[in-house]
Amino acid sequence: MDIGPESDNVYRIKYQKSEPQASLKFDELLNEEQLKVVTSSLGPSICIAGAGSGKTRVITYRVAYLLSRINPKGRIILLTFTNKAAKEMLGRVGQIVPNYYQIVSGGTFHHIAVSYLRRFAEIIGFKREFTILDNQDARELIELSMDDLSIKRDSFVQANVLLDIYGLMINTLKGVEDIIQEKRPYLLKYSDEISRIFIKYNQKKESSSLMDFDDILKFFFILLTQYKEARKPITEEIFYTLVDEFQDTSPIQAEIAYAIASETGNIMVVGDDAQSIYSFRGANVENMLNFPKRFKDCKVFNLKANYRSTKNILSIAQDIISNNKEQFRKELKPVREEGEIPWLVPAENMEEEAKFISSRIAELINDGHRPSEIAVLYRAHSHSMELQVELTRANIPFIIRSGLRFFEQAHLKDVTSFLRILYNTNDEISFRRVIKMFPGIGNTAANTLREKLISSKMDIFDWVRHQKDIPQGKAKTGFEEFRRLISKAEKIRDSKPSELLLLFSKEFYADFLKKSYSDAIERLTDIEFFTDFISRYNTLSELFSELSLISNMEVERGRGAEKNNDEYVILSTVHQAKGLEFRTVFIIGLADGMFPSQFSTNRNRDLEEERRLFYVAVTRAKDNLYFSYPNSVVRYDSNLVVKRRSRFLDEIRNFDKKVKLISLEYEEKE
């Protein structure tokens, strides 16, 4: 449009008059299942959208239908799990019905909550200009609360773990002890102190008009359920509520959605109970399963046509998920042809499994696959350790969706740093990393101790034995604990690296992890796998020579590699891969105790989530699917542990017809 000044001092905006928009022909734009959802009447409804069935398309056109045919008497709210997803969907809506998109609001639960809390903050005792704490500020306030209660920070549960427990309490609407019992049972002995810390923490926030990230949902929920003067104007201005990925909502998020829609009763939730895999974050699949019970007159829709995967891949996915008792029964209908039969590859061990995958990926790339069309999925990051080594050796570029390569993770750097100071006393970086883990030792004490060690010209064993000038105050306890650990390590100094690592973990690091990280058990499992991995090395010299070689190869490859994601194979946990699709998928580590996880087999609820996780992994594949598992694992103590293939593989019906069993042989390259 052109804007120009005129002689009468009035700006006149010149614009092109838009033509009336042609009526949308929804029946031509959507399949029959999608059309039923998009054009459904008002009121409560649930859309069970199977994998690859066009969920995003349905949400987009549902909003377009409401705007163009229903004439909403208020706002439409689209609740998503990322602001990016909301922006993309609303962008599509704007392209379809550009004259109406401005009355639609979209974003995460937190995003929508903040906008209303700013308007009604004074009702719940906050200033409108309340401050939202970032993670660092929240940690500092937790630590100040501990100081006020005279709880020693160095020897207590760390602030980030406390904040994780606090967040789970809010999201699940449960108390402190219930959360600790369910999620962090090893912290039960601290439950009274944790409760006191949370009381003090909340007092500090409320007195200063502060909220942390989880408080945003807590206070919005309180506003909607306990204050009519806020609930009434909010619910009256919202005509329709749409919730995406409803299977991943926590109990408080579901209750917020219900409260928002309480005035009109117009709510549609969209998701797939078969892809509910985030209970560790507080998500509850029962929100979705119980929705029709909560709303007796609710309409139930199913999207079963799958446009992504071949018939053979979908058949396997269907066999697996049908074994879950708690679910909406459904059967995906493949739009595509049968396709290739998936492979199952039993390998002698994890090293051979990695060699097969590396070799097969190289063949696929040579046959014209773009590396980015290939994904290797696994249950836990530690299962990719051997593969990362093998791909590096084969010079096959890869990226990891979880961000860090296995050996770059903080807990792996911690344990290797301990081994490094036993190997090389002059390793300053490793010494500082290790010594600062001990209570009371910060940067200043670490620097002082480092200087004393170097000036002594002793190895670390002699130094701790003869060191008399030890730090005083808080650092004294930490140094004495460090001295005790090194003295124990000296007694087995000539043992294999795996035995030295076991000592470190048993005597100090396992307890340190439990107090320092919310995912301590997963990290300890990583360390177990790493211990098994390094048991092949007899000396620290052998171990660090190998790790240095791998690291240097990665650096060299990184220097020459194109910064183009098409050039990289994708390595990812299944959790990180949800929502993505690939031409070829390898699912590795399919042995009981690995996938499903060893922590999931005692409770049926946990096992069903593991099965949903496997279903998600299978349905990421479009054309080609490979299963593999190690028949055995050599433990750090040289014991051979025989692995049973995953029980999920045994749930595939007519196995011999649906899966091609592949044996591995070696032949020399010409």
XYZ file of C-alpha atoms in Angstrom:
670
model
C 0.000 0.000 0.000
C 1.170 3.585 -0.680
C 0.956 6.436 1.817
C 1.407 10.032 0.633
C 1.012 13.498 2.202
C -1.671 15.743 0.683
C -1.984 19.547 0.599
C -4.759 19.609 3.253
C -2.422 18.009 5.806
C -4.345 14.730 5.736
C -2.718 11.404 5.008
C -4.773 9.265 2.669
C -3.890 5.592 2.487
C -4.132 4.181 -1.003
C -4.754 0.452 -1.146
C -5.799 -2.254 -3.522
C -9.356 -3.309 -2.799
C -9.402 -7.035 -2.059
C -11.777 -9.290 -3.882
C -14.307 -11.279 -1.834
C -12.712 -14.529 -0.783
C -13.930 -17.652 -2.550
C -15.816 -20.053 -0.311
C -13.538 -22.778 1.036
C -14.391 -26.209 -0.363
C -13.483 -28.307 2.652
C -14.726 -31.521 1.056
C -12.112 -31.118 -1.685
C -9.291 -30.231 0.697
C -9.722 -33.025 3.238
C -10.300 -36.757 3.330
C -13.534 -38.124 4.778
C -12.162 -38.648 8.312
C -10.584 -35.207 8.436
C -13.705 -33.550 7.047
C -15.865 -34.961 9.866
C -13.572 -33.410 12.472
C -13.176 -30.050 10.747
C -16.901 -29.528 10.098
C -18.206 -30.964 13.374
C -20.689 -29.034 15.487
C -19.770 -27.067 18.588
C -19.379 -28.582 22.061
C -16.774 -30.929 23.517
C -14.961 -33.281 21.130
C -11.838 -35.407 20.993
C -9.866 -36.240 17.858
C -7.664 -39.321 18.164
C -5.105 -38.646 15.459
C -2.994 -41.671 14.582
C 0.632 -41.313 13.515
C 1.020 -39.694 10.079
C -2.715 -39.003 9.708
C -2.565 -35.235 9.063
C -3.201 -33.890 12.560
C -1.750 -30.439 11.865
C -3.863 -30.121 8.730
C -6.998 -30.925 10.700
C -6.258 -28.341 13.391
C -5.502 -25.670 10.805
C -8.689 -26.278 8.849
C -10.775 -26.618 11.999
C -9.804 -23.054 12.930
C -10.457 -21.942 9.342
C -13.895 -23.594 9.434
C -14.826 -21.901 12.710
C -13.765 -18.533 11.337
C -15.457 -18.823 7.947
C -18.634 -20.760 8.768
C -19.458 -20.426 12.471
C -18.729 -16.712 13.083
C -17.310 -17.149 16.595
C -18.674 -14.795 19.261
C -15.284 -14.408 20.912
C -11.704 -15.554 20.683
C -10.382 -18.925 19.586
C -7.513 -20.197 21.752
C -5.025 -22.720 20.335
C -2.936 -24.351 23.081
C 0.256 -26.041 21.883
C 3.513 -27.315 23.373
C 5.772 -24.835 21.612
C 5.159 -21.279 20.521
C 6.792 -22.220 17.233
C 4.079 -24.823 16.562
C 1.349 -22.295 17.326
C 2.957 -19.702 15.077
C 3.218 -22.169 12.182
C -0.404 -23.279 12.528
C -1.735 -19.737 12.830
C 0.395 -18.730 9.865
C -1.359 -21.392 7.806
C -4.739 -20.205 9.090
C -3.823 -16.664 8.048
C -3.095 -17.890 4.519
C -6.461 -19.659 4.305
C -8.658 -16.962 5.891
C -6.553 -13.769 5.988
C -9.424 -11.490 6.981
C -10.128 -13.313 10.227
C -6.891 -14.670 11.666
C -6.410 -11.764 14.092
C -9.114 -13.032 16.491
C -7.235 -16.299 17.073
C -4.651 -16.569 19.857
C -2.136 -19.367 20.053
C 0.809 -20.436 22.157
C 1.932 -22.666 24.982
C -0.059 -23.006 28.190
C 2.517 -20.752 29.855
C 2.276 -18.139 27.096
C -1.525 -17.890 27.356
C -1.403 -17.997 31.163
C 0.998 -15.054 31.435
C -1.212 -12.843 29.266
C -4.132 -13.321 31.668
C -2.056 -13.206 34.849
C -0.828 -9.746 33.836
C -4.467 -8.590 33.693
C -5.642 -10.164 36.935
C -2.469 -10.437 39.053
C -3.743 -8.090 41.771
C -6.629 -10.451 42.540
C -4.154 -13.093 43.747
C -1.897 -10.651 45.583
C 0.703 -9.936 42.894
C 1.589 -6.705 41.139
C 0.739 -6.530 37.449
C 4.439 -6.017 36.824
C 5.368 -9.260 38.622
C 8.738 -10.694 37.595
C 9.160 -14.148 36.106
C 12.328 -15.803 37.376
C 14.596 -17.551 34.916
C 16.164 -20.865 35.927
C 19.306 -19.278 37.322
C 17.356 -16.785 39.451
C 15.074 -19.557 40.719
C 18.098 -21.658 41.718
C 19.608 -18.727 43.594
C 16.338 -18.105 45.453
C 16.133 -21.785 46.420
C 19.704 -21.547 47.742
C 18.851 -18.404 49.725
C 15.892 -20.275 51.216
C 18.257 -23.071 52.269
C 20.593 -20.517 53.861
C 17.680 -18.993 55.800
C 16.873 -22.460 57.157
C 20.561 -23.169 57.967
C 20.616 -26.135 55.582
C 24.146 -26.739 54.284
C 24.012 -26.414 50.513
C 27.213 -28.345 49.824
C 25.997 -31.559 51.406
C 22.278 -31.296 50.555
C 20.182 -31.908 47.455
C 21.119 -29.336 44.817
C 18.794 -26.500 43.806
C 18.124 -27.760 40.259
C 16.892 -31.111 41.652
C 14.642 -29.310 44.140
C 13.177 -27.181 41.346
C 12.484 -30.325 39.317
C 10.546 -31.805 42.254
C 8.688 -28.504 42.737
C 7.707 -28.446 39.059
C 6.441 -32.034 39.174
C 4.326 -31.198 42.229
C 2.604 -28.365 40.378
C 2.146 -30.209 37.097
C 0.758 -33.375 38.680
C -1.191 -31.605 41.475
C 0.502 -33.847 44.047
C 2.347 -33.286 47.320
C 6.069 -33.396 48.063
C 6.189 -36.899 49.533
C 4.092 -38.395 46.731
C 6.433 -36.982 44.079
C 9.593 -38.081 45.886
C 8.165 -41.562 46.463
C 7.182 -41.948 42.794
C 10.018 -40.159 41.009
C 13.001 -39.791 43.381
C 12.668 -42.472 46.125
C 16.361 -42.187 47.018
C 15.606 -38.686 48.369
C 12.854 -39.726 50.803
C 15.127 -39.149 53.811
C 15.224 -35.454 52.874
C 11.458 -34.970 52.390
C 10.884 -32.910 55.571
C 13.709 -30.510 54.750
C 12.531 -30.229 51.149
C 9.015 -29.306 52.304
C 10.446 -26.587 54.557
C 12.572 -25.223 51.724
C 9.538 -24.987 49.413
C 7.513 -23.110 52.048
C 10.333 -20.591 52.509
C 10.890 -20.370 48.728
C 7.216 -19.546 48.111
C 7.190 -16.965 50.897
C 10.178 -15.200 49.359
C 8.597 -15.134 45.890
C 5.199 -13.888 46.997
C 6.649 -11.141 49.202
C 8.618 -9.804 46.206
C 5.935 -10.379 43.527
C 7.996 -13.102 41.818
C 6.916 -16.231 39.975
C 9.027 -19.025 38.578
C 8.172 -20.896 35.379
C 5.959 -23.485 37.117
C 4.175 -20.862 39.223
C 2.731 -19.439 36.008
C 0.513 -22.515 35.646
C -0.147 -22.759 39.384
C -1.464 -19.226 39.717
C -3.399 -19.306 36.451
C -5.110 -22.476 37.677
C -5.887 -20.770 41.003
C -7.196 -17.707 39.162
C -9.554 -19.815 37.024
C -10.831 -22.089 39.792
C -10.957 -19.898 42.907
C -11.707 -16.351 41.737
C -15.013 -15.772 39.971
C -14.134 -12.135 39.228
C -11.310 -13.393 36.992
C -12.832 -16.625 35.698
C -15.997 -14.996 34.378
C -14.404 -12.396 32.047
C -11.772 -14.889 30.844
C -14.219 -17.662 29.998
C -16.774 -15.283 28.482
C -14.294 -13.846 25.979
C -13.058 -17.288 24.822
C -15.482 -18.889 22.406
C -13.523 -22.007 21.457
C -10.569 -23.894 22.964
C -8.359 -26.174 20.853
C -5.606 -28.260 22.503
C -2.875 -29.900 20.423
C -0.877 -32.981 21.580
C -3.382 -33.532 24.379
C -1.782 -36.888 25.261
C 1.236 -34.947 26.544
C -0.644 -32.617 28.905
C -0.053 -32.753 32.639
C -3.026 -32.855 35.052
C -2.827 -29.106 35.753
C -2.699 -28.285 32.026
C -5.777 -30.415 31.376
C -7.644 -28.738 34.234
C -6.688 -25.301 32.880
C -8.062 -26.232 29.444
C -11.316 -27.467 30.991
C -11.664 -24.300 33.070
C -11.081 -22.019 30.063
C -13.859 -23.787 28.155
C -16.250 -24.013 31.111
C -18.496 -21.139 29.996
C -19.210 -22.247 26.417
C -18.358 -25.947 26.583
C -16.625 -25.562 23.223
C -13.419 -27.553 23.475
C -11.631 -29.873 21.063
C -8.591 -31.861 22.128
C -6.381 -33.504 19.518
C -3.707 -36.134 20.055
C -2.761 -39.801 20.036
C -2.809 -41.776 23.258
C -0.489 -44.298 21.565
C 2.202 -41.603 21.497
C 2.027 -40.528 25.143
C 5.669 -40.907 26.251
C 6.443 -38.050 28.641
C 5.278 -39.206 32.080
C 8.713 -38.306 33.477
C 7.779 -34.650 32.818
C 4.407 -35.004 34.535
C 2.328 -35.845 31.432
C -0.560 -38.220 32.060
C -2.138 -40.316 29.286
C -5.294 -40.607 31.421
C -6.150 -36.997 30.554
C -6.893 -38.219 27.053
C -8.334 -41.612 27.938
C -10.767 -40.075 30.445
C -11.860 -37.120 28.310
C -15.037 -38.856 27.001
C -15.943 -39.761 30.610
C -15.496 -36.178 31.758
C -17.662 -34.828 28.935
C -20.555 -37.247 28.562
C -21.890 -35.618 25.387
C -18.469 -35.442 23.745
C -17.995 -36.391 20.090
C -15.176 -38.862 19.382
C -13.338 -38.773 16.045
C -10.612 -41.039 14.722
C -7.997 -40.228 12.088
C -6.732 -43.611 10.931
C -5.449 -43.003 7.395
C -1.651 -42.990 7.535
C 0.170 -41.175 4.722
C 3.696 -41.701 6.056
C 4.679 -45.345 6.344
C 4.439 -48.414 4.121
C 1.892 -51.117 4.847
C 4.556 -53.501 6.192
C 5.845 -50.962 8.706
C 2.355 -50.031 9.892
C 1.385 -53.665 10.332
C 4.227 -54.131 12.806
C 3.340 -50.919 14.653
C -0.254 -52.091 14.949
C 0.764 -55.495 16.310
C 2.877 -53.888 19.006
C 0.448 -51.249 20.276
C -2.507 -53.656 20.307
C -0.967 -55.254 23.417
C -1.641 -52.158 25.534
C -4.764 -52.456 27.654
C -5.134 -48.752 28.474
C -5.842 -47.175 25.075
C -8.390 -46.153 22.482
C -8.616 -49.171 20.198
C -7.874 -48.193 16.629
C -6.180 -49.514 13.528
C -4.118 -47.347 11.222
C -5.021 -47.667 7.562
C -2.016 -47.424 5.237
C -2.418 -45.249 2.170
C 0.885 -46.481 0.732
C 1.822 -49.876 -0.752
C 3.425 -52.770 1.148
C 7.048 -51.692 0.672
C 10.211 -53.439 1.858
C 10.079 -56.038 4.628
C 11.842 -54.749 7.772
C 15.071 -56.478 8.826
C 15.928 -57.950 12.230
C 19.661 -58.250 12.884
C 20.850 -60.119 16.005
C 24.496 -59.195 16.622
C 27.047 -60.968 18.762
C 27.547 -57.837 20.891
C 27.103 -54.054 20.796
C 30.355 -53.608 18.890
C 29.197 -55.926 16.099
C 25.788 -54.237 16.089
C 27.524 -50.884 15.556
C 29.654 -52.291 12.725
C 26.554 -53.569 10.919
C 24.726 -50.237 11.207
C 27.762 -48.276 10.089
C 28.279 -50.579 7.110
C 24.622 -50.509 6.087
C 24.416 -46.713 6.367
C 27.465 -46.382 4.110
C 25.730 -48.610 1.518
C 22.521 -46.586 1.678
C 24.389 -43.316 1.184
C 26.273 -44.823 -1.760
C 22.895 -45.872 -3.198
C 21.689 -42.264 -3.172
C 20.120 -41.776 0.259
C 20.759 -38.348 1.717
C 22.340 -38.837 5.169
C 19.602 -36.700 6.753
C 17.003 -39.217 5.499
C 18.569 -41.842 7.782
C 17.967 -41.979 11.553
C 19.250 -44.297 14.258
C 16.909 -44.359 17.253
C 17.581 -45.784 20.709
C 15.968 -45.946 24.134
C 18.852 -44.362 26.041
C 21.777 -42.220 24.938
C 24.263 -44.767 26.325
C 23.074 -47.339 23.779
C 24.621 -45.226 21.025
C 28.120 -45.194 22.513
C 29.609 -47.997 20.393
C 27.859 -46.649 17.305
C 29.265 -43.140 17.776
C 32.757 -44.649 17.943
C 32.183 -46.787 14.848
C 30.650 -43.977 12.749
C 33.559 -41.746 13.692
C 36.055 -44.396 12.592
C 34.153 -44.877 9.325
C 34.127 -41.104 8.761
C 30.329 -41.053 8.455
C 29.133 -37.622 9.644
C 26.323 -37.606 12.190
C 24.512 -35.217 14.482
C 22.801 -36.018 17.758
C 19.391 -34.489 18.357
C 19.934 -34.506 22.116
C 22.825 -32.125 21.527
C 25.938 -33.791 22.937
C 27.945 -36.785 21.824
C 28.044 -39.508 24.450
C 31.569 -38.736 25.647
C 30.843 -34.986 25.852
C 28.111 -35.281 28.478
C 28.874 -33.739 31.876
C 28.739 -36.982 33.861
C 31.016 -38.775 31.382
C 33.463 -35.875 31.548
C 33.341 -36.101 35.354
C 34.306 -39.769 35.501
C 36.940 -39.537 32.772
C 38.423 -36.491 34.558
C 38.886 -38.614 37.667
C 40.728 -41.245 35.637
C 42.797 -38.551 33.950
C 44.173 -37.118 37.211
C 45.282 -40.614 38.215
C 47.022 -40.914 34.859
C 48.454 -37.396 34.592
C 48.772 -35.256 37.715
C 49.521 -32.178 35.569
C 46.094 -32.234 33.896
C 44.857 -28.909 35.283
C 41.405 -28.941 33.704
C 40.597 -32.440 34.990
C 41.969 -31.722 38.476
C 39.843 -28.580 38.837
C 36.749 -30.395 37.541
C 37.132 -33.228 40.049
C 38.177 -31.275 43.144
C 35.280 -28.818 42.783
C 32.761 -31.657 43.096
C 33.695 -32.028 46.756
C 31.817 -30.037 49.438
C 33.069 -26.534 50.149
C 35.679 -26.409 47.399
C 35.095 -23.563 44.960
C 37.335 -21.793 42.472
C 39.635 -20.186 45.045
C 40.308 -23.372 47.020
C 40.685 -25.375 43.793
C 43.310 -22.922 42.484
C 45.239 -23.026 45.764
C 45.226 -26.815 45.890
C 46.263 -27.029 42.254
C 49.284 -24.773 42.869
C 50.342 -26.816 45.886
C 50.090 -30.055 43.910
C 52.236 -28.744 41.033
C 54.856 -27.176 43.301
C 55.222 -30.426 45.244
C 56.419 -32.226 42.067
C 54.726 -35.377 43.424
C 52.176 -37.598 41.786
C 48.674 -37.225 43.151
C 48.939 -40.301 45.407
C 52.070 -39.110 47.214
C 50.728 -35.569 47.413
C 47.485 -36.390 49.250
C 49.421 -38.665 51.608
C 51.963 -35.990 52.562
C 49.842 -32.840 52.222
C 49.673 -31.148 55.638
C 48.629 -27.611 54.673
C 45.010 -28.423 53.908
C 42.222 -25.859 53.403
C 40.279 -24.715 56.452
C 36.614 -23.913 56.918
C 34.050 -25.460 54.570
C 36.720 -26.755 52.185
C 38.379 -28.891 54.888
C 35.629 -31.540 54.864
C 35.664 -31.699 51.082
C 39.427 -32.095 50.873
C 39.466 -34.860 53.495
C 36.849 -36.721 51.446
C 38.964 -36.231 48.316
C 42.065 -37.479 50.183
C 40.213 -40.580 51.348
C 39.075 -41.375 47.792
C 42.551 -40.961 46.255
C 44.057 -43.116 49.021
C 41.628 -45.914 48.150
C 42.418 -45.503 44.464
C 46.154 -45.861 45.220
C 45.581 -49.356 46.582
C 44.307 -50.454 43.152
C 46.295 -47.993 41.030
C 47.533 -50.741 38.679
C 44.051 -52.172 38.101
C 42.072 -51.829 34.889
C 40.441 -48.428 34.246
C 37.006 -49.978 34.731
C 37.870 -50.957 38.324
C 39.134 -47.463 39.125
C 35.926 -45.992 37.693
C 33.825 -48.390 39.776
C 35.624 -47.220 42.897
C 34.948 -43.567 42.065
C 31.275 -44.251 41.419
C 30.718 -46.403 44.500
C 32.676 -44.288 46.980
C 31.584 -40.831 45.846
C 30.062 -40.119 42.470
C 26.786 -42.085 42.655
C 25.693 -40.137 45.731
C 26.925 -36.887 44.159
C 24.764 -37.532 41.076
C 21.643 -38.257 43.109
C 21.948 -34.922 44.871
C 22.979 -32.974 41.773
C 20.815 -34.141 38.846
C 17.111 -34.805 38.447
C 17.904 -37.644 36.001
C 20.545 -39.242 38.232
C 19.396 -42.816 37.609
C 19.682 -42.403 33.839
C 23.162 -40.908 34.263
C 24.235 -43.780 36.501
C 23.040 -46.183 33.808
C 25.194 -44.313 31.279
C 28.176 -44.777 33.565
C 27.464 -48.507 33.830
C 27.540 -48.781 30.034
C 30.726 -46.708 29.917
C 32.302 -48.973 32.553
C 31.498 -52.012 30.419
C 32.879 -50.221 27.350
C 36.252 -49.404 28.930
C 36.657 -52.874 30.455
C 38.360 -53.860 27.164
C 41.326 -51.631 28.084
C 43.954 -52.926 30.513
C 45.650 -49.606 31.280
C 44.789 -45.935 31.476
C 47.338 -45.321 28.737
C 45.447 -47.607 26.327
C 42.129 -46.010 27.207
C 43.200 -42.402 26.710
C 45.056 -43.198 23.498
C 41.806 -44.554 22.058
C 39.629 -41.706 23.356
C 42.102 -39.131 22.020
C 42.067 -40.787 18.603
C 38.268 -40.687 18.448
C 38.177 -37.067 19.632
C 40.777 -35.928 17.106
C 38.981 -37.698 14.250
C 35.793 -35.839 15.193
C 37.638 -32.502 15.174
C 39.238 -33.167 11.790
C 35.951 -34.275 10.293
C 34.198 -31.260 11.779
C 36.687 -28.905 10.123
C 36.068 -30.325 6.673
C 32.365 -31.091 6.899
C 29.797 -28.911 5.214
C 27.536 -27.029 7.601
C 24.499 -28.528 5.951
C 22.205 -30.820 7.875
C 21.618 -32.887 4.729
C 25.190 -34.130 5.162
C 24.577 -35.766 8.535
C 22.947 -39.005 9.693
C 20.601 -38.399 12.644
C 21.216 -40.136 15.974
C 18.453 -39.655 18.528
C 16.648 -41.051 21.512
C 13.075 -41.950 20.613
C 11.817 -39.161 22.880
C 13.769 -36.583 20.887
C 12.552 -38.000 17.552
C 8.828 -37.734 18.280
C 7.073 -35.723 15.579
C 9.783 -36.407 12.992
C 9.889 -38.790 10.040
C 12.714 -40.380 8.049
C 13.045 -42.451 4.917
C 15.090 -45.083 6.773
C 15.084 -45.838 10.503
C 17.340 -48.140 12.534
C 16.038 -49.026 16.010
C 18.952 -50.414 18.017
C 19.474 -52.045 21.396
C 16.258 -54.053 21.159
C 17.046 -56.336 24.081
C 15.045 -56.717 27.279
C 16.510 -54.419 29.894
C 17.562 -51.967 27.179
C 14.297 -51.510 25.269
C 12.076 -51.888 27.238
C 14.134 -50.233 29.948
C 15.133 -52.271 32.973
C 13.248 -49.760 35.145
C 9.902 -50.324 33.420
C 9.207 -54.023 33.779
C 7.876 -54.040 37.362
C 4.762 -51.927 36.743
C 2.311 -52.450 33.909
C 1.779 -48.691 33.562
C 5.504 -48.194 32.910
C 5.689 -51.130 30.510
C 2.766 -49.754 28.507
C 4.578 -46.432 28.145
C 7.672 -48.292 26.921
C 5.482 -50.026 24.345
C 4.113 -46.652 23.224
C 7.698 -45.460 22.936
C 8.534 -48.391 20.663
C 5.404 -47.632 18.612
C 6.611 -44.041 18.188
C 10.014 -45.323 17.027
C 8.505 -47.666 14.424
C 6.137 -45.031 13.044
C 8.990 -42.593 12.358
C 9.985 -44.780 9.365
C 8.578 -44.091 5.911
C 10.236 -46.689 3.637
C 12.835 -48.822 5.413
C 13.015 -50.176 8.938
C 15.825 -52.089 10.662
C 15.742 -53.720 14.104
C 18.915 -54.852 15.862
C 20.079 -56.031 19.269
C 23.204 -57.513 20.910
C 23.035 -61.175 21.935
C 25.456 -60.518 24.769
C 27.274 -57.847 26.709
C 30.658 -58.300 28.371
C 30.505 -56.619 31.770
C 33.360 -54.789 33.495
C 34.029 -57.886 35.648
C 34.508 -59.995 32.466
C 31.214 -61.798 32.991
C 29.259 -62.447 29.810
C 25.617 -61.384 30.125
C 23.361 -63.072 27.572
C 20.619 -60.783 26.278
C 17.096 -61.812 25.332
C 15.619 -59.983 22.394
C 13.002 -57.408 23.282
C 9.615 -58.787 24.244
C 8.142 -56.193 21.876
C 9.639 -58.040 18.900
C 7.905 -61.205 20.079
C 4.578 -59.350 19.930
C 4.777 -59.098 16.119
C 2.186 -61.478 14.653
C 3.209 -63.802 11.807
C 6.766 -62.789 12.575
C 8.401 -64.894 9.847
C 6.300 -63.204 7.157
C 6.629 -59.647 8.419
C 10.303 -59.550 9.411
C 13.397 -60.685 7.514
C 15.911 -62.296 9.895
C 19.470 -61.378 8.870
C 22.648 -63.100 10.049
C 25.992 -61.306 9.962
C 29.156 -62.541 8.320
C 32.490 -60.845 7.684
C 34.348 -60.698 4.398
C 37.503 -58.845 3.447
C 37.171 -55.737 1.321
C 38.657 -56.074 -2.143
